[in-house]
Amino acid sequence: MNIYEKMDKKYAYDGALGAICTREKTEFAVWSPYAEGASVNLYRDSVCEKPYNTVEMRSENGVWKTEVSGDLHGVYYTYSLTIGGKVNETIDIYAQSAGANGIRGMVADMSHTNPKGWEKSEYVKLNSYTDAVLYELHIRDFSIDKSGSFKHRGKFAAFTENGVTNANGDKIGLDYIKELGVTHIHLLPSFDYGSVDETDDKPQFNWGYDPVNYNMPEGSYSSDASDGLTRVTEFKEMVQAAHNHGLGIVMDVVYNHTYFAKGSPFDKTVPGYYYRHKKNGILSDGSACGNEFASERAMARKFICDSLCMWAKEYKVDGFRFDLMGLIDVETLNLCAKKLREINPNVILYGEGWTGGACPLDENLRAMKKNAVKVPNIAMFSDDFRDGLKGSVFIAKDTGYVNGGANSESAELVKSLLCGGLKNLDIKRDADEIWTDDPGQTVNYVEAHDNLTLFDKLHVSCPKSDEKTLIAIDKLTAALIFLAQGIPFIQAGQEMLRSKPLPDGGFDENSYKSPDAVNSIKWNKIAENKDIVDYYRGLIAIRRKFPQLRLRSADEIRERVKFEDIGGGALAMCIDGLVAVFNPTNKSVTFKKPGNYDVYADERNASDKPLRRHSGNLVAEPHSVIFAERETV
Ligand code: CA
């Protein structure tokens, strides 16, 4: 047993932690077994110099507790923990809110933070993960650009605005996202992170993968970062607005590391305990962000679990996306999944089944892609799909199936990807590349916040192609995403040819702190690229119309999804009477199976209503798909 295992054995605690506030009293409890003494400091606001009261706490086997009578709702607090003779003043790692920059916690009776009608706000229904259509969005990007008529630019509150438009008068905002047909908005980190100074109004941008306080919304997205209650209510209003549109909210959660380790609230509360170390005692860095959170330790596991359940219950968040999930142990994730499903059986969970570097915890215990079977019902991003379709993200000019790499070999890979990458398909693919046998476990995507956008990647990897061809390839790629078995995922704006151009030429492939000019959603692009937006919308509608595109079990897929090679990498996928002919080549191809077809998608349009009736063989134009339903006789 290492020291932390011994600590867990002796001190692990299963009760409530944090500040539990009612009208009559507040109970404070903090787990800090190394502490020799502890007190809670109460402050009138988040910046005043001195506490108005300091109350001693008593230890019950490492849990320091006290009770303060009266209504403390809205009071700020910190703990002073004496460890090794030194006093650490720290925010509570369980604090539900804070003032600017998350320095002091706030005591909050959360029942007083609910917007009007909150009790009627309901989680979105999700019968199967394969019914989800995910849309990844950064809160600031959504509303900061002047092309949108938002009043609350860059804030949670922008999501509550109705009737917003671009300069062309097109609907934007949540109304637009709803009409696109997606089921969930996946928000980039929106808990309290550290890289943006909440007290400074100058434009600042960060993706937010630098957690400070996990259990409260980020202050810079609030209309008043200094008041802890505002961010809580505004976050709930955002969720409520999404639910009113029938859209779910997925939070990107970053439990794999914190902004900094030394001097962090976790480190001040229980030095060393919450982080993994190498054999030589220095912090391990499997996140490539300086440290990694030790999810396998009892109180770290409890923390992650409590935190997720709090977001699901208190804020009615519909799902979670785990950043660098390969650093989190499977036991923790399975426990969290179980508890979350008790709160909301429709919750959706997925994450990155990889790490950012070497990790000291046994790989067999971690939620890596190769261990997908150990975390059933937690989906993982398919980098096979991402790179197979358009080339590696690590080599800008590298190509895949759609952008110049089509041949009989890449066609085999694409067949496998169209089937959700399952085992035992009648398809030539290396067995070690297969990591799941559940279509609900693969998130199919080609573009996310990381790396080049799809359209930028096509520009870089096909320098000789004209704009018209690149758009055709973009649409073909979209068809592969939405007609594939699994869970489709796009980055916000992908449907309007989102681009992140650098001021001096080229494209930004790591825009984590790039200015708004690079990152923001340019809403006028809806008008400029109307055909493409309509095409994505049509593909999503097709996916929602035909349950055959959303099969729920591996056996059904193995039985019903069939392929025919057409040559040059082109292929036909048949599911019952549905036929999709994917043509990545620069010549038209014919699928020789004459019949009467209702055509739903071709090189120009896509819709859930038939575009036309067609008799004879199906022909797919260069760099395009044709998708049709065959009349059964
Ligand atoms: Ca912050």
XYZ file of C-alpha atoms in Angstrom, residues 257-507:
251
model
C -5.775 18.053 -14.364
C -6.054 21.495 -12.760
C -4.741 24.896 -13.957
C -1.796 24.555 -11.600
C -1.040 22.020 -8.873
C 1.305 23.802 -6.461
C -0.828 26.194 -4.400
C -4.112 25.047 -5.967
C -7.158 24.716 -3.696
C -6.727 20.905 -3.808
C -3.073 21.173 -2.872
C -3.746 23.639 -0.062
C -6.505 21.420 1.332
C -4.637 18.086 1.279
C -1.071 18.597 -0.004
C -0.084 16.030 -2.633
C -3.159 13.841 -2.304
C -5.173 14.864 -5.368
C -2.307 14.573 -7.878
C -0.372 11.663 -9.340
C 3.362 11.594 -8.907
C 6.173 9.774 -10.624
C 8.394 7.361 -8.677
C 10.868 10.191 -8.051
C 8.137 12.205 -6.334
C 7.636 14.857 -8.982
C 4.245 15.489 -10.511
C 3.363 13.249 -13.413
C 2.074 15.058 -16.469
C -0.127 12.761 -18.531
C -2.259 15.773 -19.441
C 0.638 17.759 -20.980
C -0.714 20.610 -18.846
C 1.661 20.204 -15.898
C -0.147 17.735 -13.648
C -2.790 15.019 -13.500
C -5.649 14.445 -11.109
C -5.489 11.166 -9.135
C -9.036 9.987 -9.893
C -8.383 6.543 -8.393
C -7.965 7.849 -4.816
C -11.090 7.552 -2.700
C -11.663 11.243 -2.080
C -10.693 12.303 -5.606
C -13.140 9.699 -6.940
C -15.807 10.998 -4.578
C -15.046 14.557 -5.659
C -15.492 13.816 -9.382
C -18.655 11.879 -8.694
C -20.152 14.532 -6.400
C -19.232 17.252 -8.883
C -20.881 15.531 -11.871
C -24.008 14.698 -9.882
C -24.226 18.298 -8.708
C -24.126 19.628 -12.308
C -26.690 17.072 -13.438
C -29.060 17.693 -10.543
C -28.624 21.366 -9.697
C -28.107 22.729 -13.226
C -29.995 19.997 -15.133
C -27.065 19.453 -17.486
C -27.924 16.644 -19.951
C -24.536 15.087 -20.529
C -20.786 15.235 -20.046
C -17.765 15.079 -22.323
C -14.621 13.966 -20.494
C -11.414 15.664 -21.534
C -8.420 13.281 -21.718
C -10.611 10.518 -20.309
C -7.710 8.084 -20.711
C -6.304 9.588 -17.487
C -9.426 8.717 -15.498
C -9.754 5.239 -14.021
C -12.622 3.049 -15.217
C -13.934 2.374 -11.701
C -14.493 6.086 -11.111
C -16.194 6.540 -14.470
C -18.473 3.553 -13.980
C -19.466 4.750 -10.526
C -20.192 8.227 -11.933
C -22.179 6.778 -14.839
C -24.302 4.714 -12.449
C -25.072 7.669 -10.184
C -25.750 9.986 -13.117
C -28.223 7.521 -14.624
C -30.060 7.415 -11.321
C -30.495 11.181 -11.623
C -31.233 11.202 -15.368
C -31.596 7.935 -17.308
C -31.199 9.944 -20.548
C -27.743 11.296 -19.680
C -25.127 11.062 -22.454
C -21.482 10.418 -21.565
C -18.472 10.409 -23.852
C -14.854 11.423 -23.843
C -11.387 11.315 -25.270
C -10.093 7.754 -24.895
C -6.484 8.858 -24.836
C -4.027 10.931 -22.772
C -1.638 13.809 -23.430
C 1.399 11.849 -22.219
C 2.675 9.037 -20.021
C 0.648 8.252 -16.909
C 1.827 6.228 -13.872
C -1.528 4.493 -13.320
C -1.743 1.051 -14.967
C -3.132 1.479 -18.475
C -5.529 -1.435 -17.948
C -7.273 0.595 -15.244
C -7.787 3.704 -17.365
C -10.550 4.661 -19.836
C -8.417 4.364 -22.944
C -9.996 3.410 -26.286
C -8.536 -0.093 -25.915
C -10.454 -0.463 -22.645
C -13.764 0.766 -24.085
C -15.395 -2.535 -23.201
C -14.703 -1.784 -19.512
C -16.776 1.424 -19.623
C -19.982 0.359 -21.365
C -22.272 3.230 -22.331
C -19.477 5.745 -22.205
C -18.703 6.718 -25.791
C -15.328 7.755 -27.134
C -14.174 10.014 -29.937
C -13.191 8.055 -33.016
C -9.892 9.478 -34.154
C -9.950 6.614 -36.678
C -12.982 8.258 -38.273
C -11.452 11.737 -38.067
C -8.111 10.810 -39.606
C -9.353 8.052 -41.917
C -11.646 10.431 -43.746
C -9.372 13.421 -44.205
C -5.842 12.493 -43.105
C -3.965 12.771 -39.823
C -4.468 15.863 -37.685
C -0.770 15.804 -36.903
C 0.306 16.197 -40.550
C -1.484 19.160 -42.130
C -1.020 18.002 -45.715
C -1.889 14.369 -45.026
C -4.927 13.104 -46.917
C -7.608 10.506 -46.300
C -10.514 8.938 -48.135
C -12.269 12.157 -49.197
C -9.362 14.423 -50.106
C -7.165 12.464 -52.472
C -6.482 9.241 -50.579
C -9.306 7.124 -51.966
C -8.359 3.615 -53.037
C -9.454 0.070 -52.325
C -7.610 0.065 -48.984
C -9.057 3.310 -47.617
C -12.473 2.163 -48.869
C -12.191 -0.879 -46.565
C -11.452 1.413 -43.634
C -14.402 3.638 -44.530
C -16.732 0.634 -44.669
C -15.630 -0.255 -41.165
C -16.142 3.351 -40.000
C -19.602 3.493 -41.589
C -20.456 0.452 -39.428
C -19.289 2.137 -36.225
C -15.884 0.420 -36.340
C -17.287 -2.853 -34.962
C -15.719 -6.288 -34.595
C -16.334 -9.254 -36.903
C -17.398 -7.301 -39.932
C -16.769 -8.856 -43.282
C -14.240 -6.097 -43.935
C -10.463 -6.140 -44.192
C -9.159 -4.269 -41.178
C -6.427 -4.874 -38.674
C -7.941 -6.442 -35.561
C -5.852 -4.268 -33.179
C -7.467 -1.157 -34.598
C -10.912 -2.288 -33.471
C -11.803 -0.980 -30.015
C -15.560 -1.248 -29.642
C -18.446 -3.530 -30.470
C -21.182 -1.048 -29.653
C -22.358 1.598 -32.151
C -23.375 3.750 -29.174
C -19.748 3.950 -28.174
C -18.231 5.675 -31.196
C -18.391 9.435 -31.710
C -17.921 10.054 -35.430
C -16.322 13.386 -36.257
C -13.810 15.095 -38.485
C -13.716 18.547 -36.889
C -13.571 19.790 -33.288
C -12.029 22.783 -31.501
C -8.586 21.141 -31.729
C -6.646 21.165 -35.009
C -7.665 22.639 -38.364
C -11.326 23.029 -39.226
C -12.490 20.617 -41.926
C -12.580 23.311 -44.598
C -9.137 24.665 -43.632
C -7.745 21.117 -43.676
C -9.170 20.633 -47.179
C -7.497 23.866 -48.308
C -4.138 22.805 -46.901
C -4.277 19.186 -48.076
C -5.696 19.887 -51.568
C -3.788 23.013 -52.648
C -4.539 22.390 -56.327
C -8.301 22.027 -55.957
C -10.657 24.900 -56.689
C -13.169 26.205 -54.140
C -16.052 24.408 -55.823
C -14.311 21.048 -55.478
C -13.422 21.701 -51.848
C -17.059 22.481 -51.100
C -18.102 19.249 -52.829
C -15.598 17.332 -50.672
C -16.873 19.076 -47.551
C -20.429 17.986 -48.356
C -19.355 14.412 -49.074
C -17.546 14.348 -45.712
C -20.689 15.581 -43.972
C -22.674 12.804 -45.654
C -20.219 10.214 -44.301
C -20.623 11.628 -40.767
C -24.414 11.693 -40.760
C -25.036 8.436 -42.639
C -22.575 6.427 -40.512
C -23.591 4.158 -37.617
C -22.569 5.691 -34.297
C -22.934 9.188 -32.876
C -22.388 12.150 -35.230
C -20.534 15.186 -33.913
C -19.698 18.497 -35.587
C -18.041 21.672 -34.432
C -20.308 24.739 -34.442
C -19.930 26.497 -37.764
C -18.640 23.429 -39.600
C -21.932 23.579 -41.492
C -21.091 27.076 -42.757
C -17.485 26.266 -43.747
C -15.953 27.572 -40.535
C -12.414 28.750 -40.988
C -9.749 30.021 -38.593
C -7.456 32.081 -40.819
C -4.303 33.572 -39.315
C -3.684 37.277 -39.952
C -0.439 36.543 -41.814
C -1.781 33.722 -43.956
C -2.375 30.071 -43.260
C -4.777 28.663 -40.683
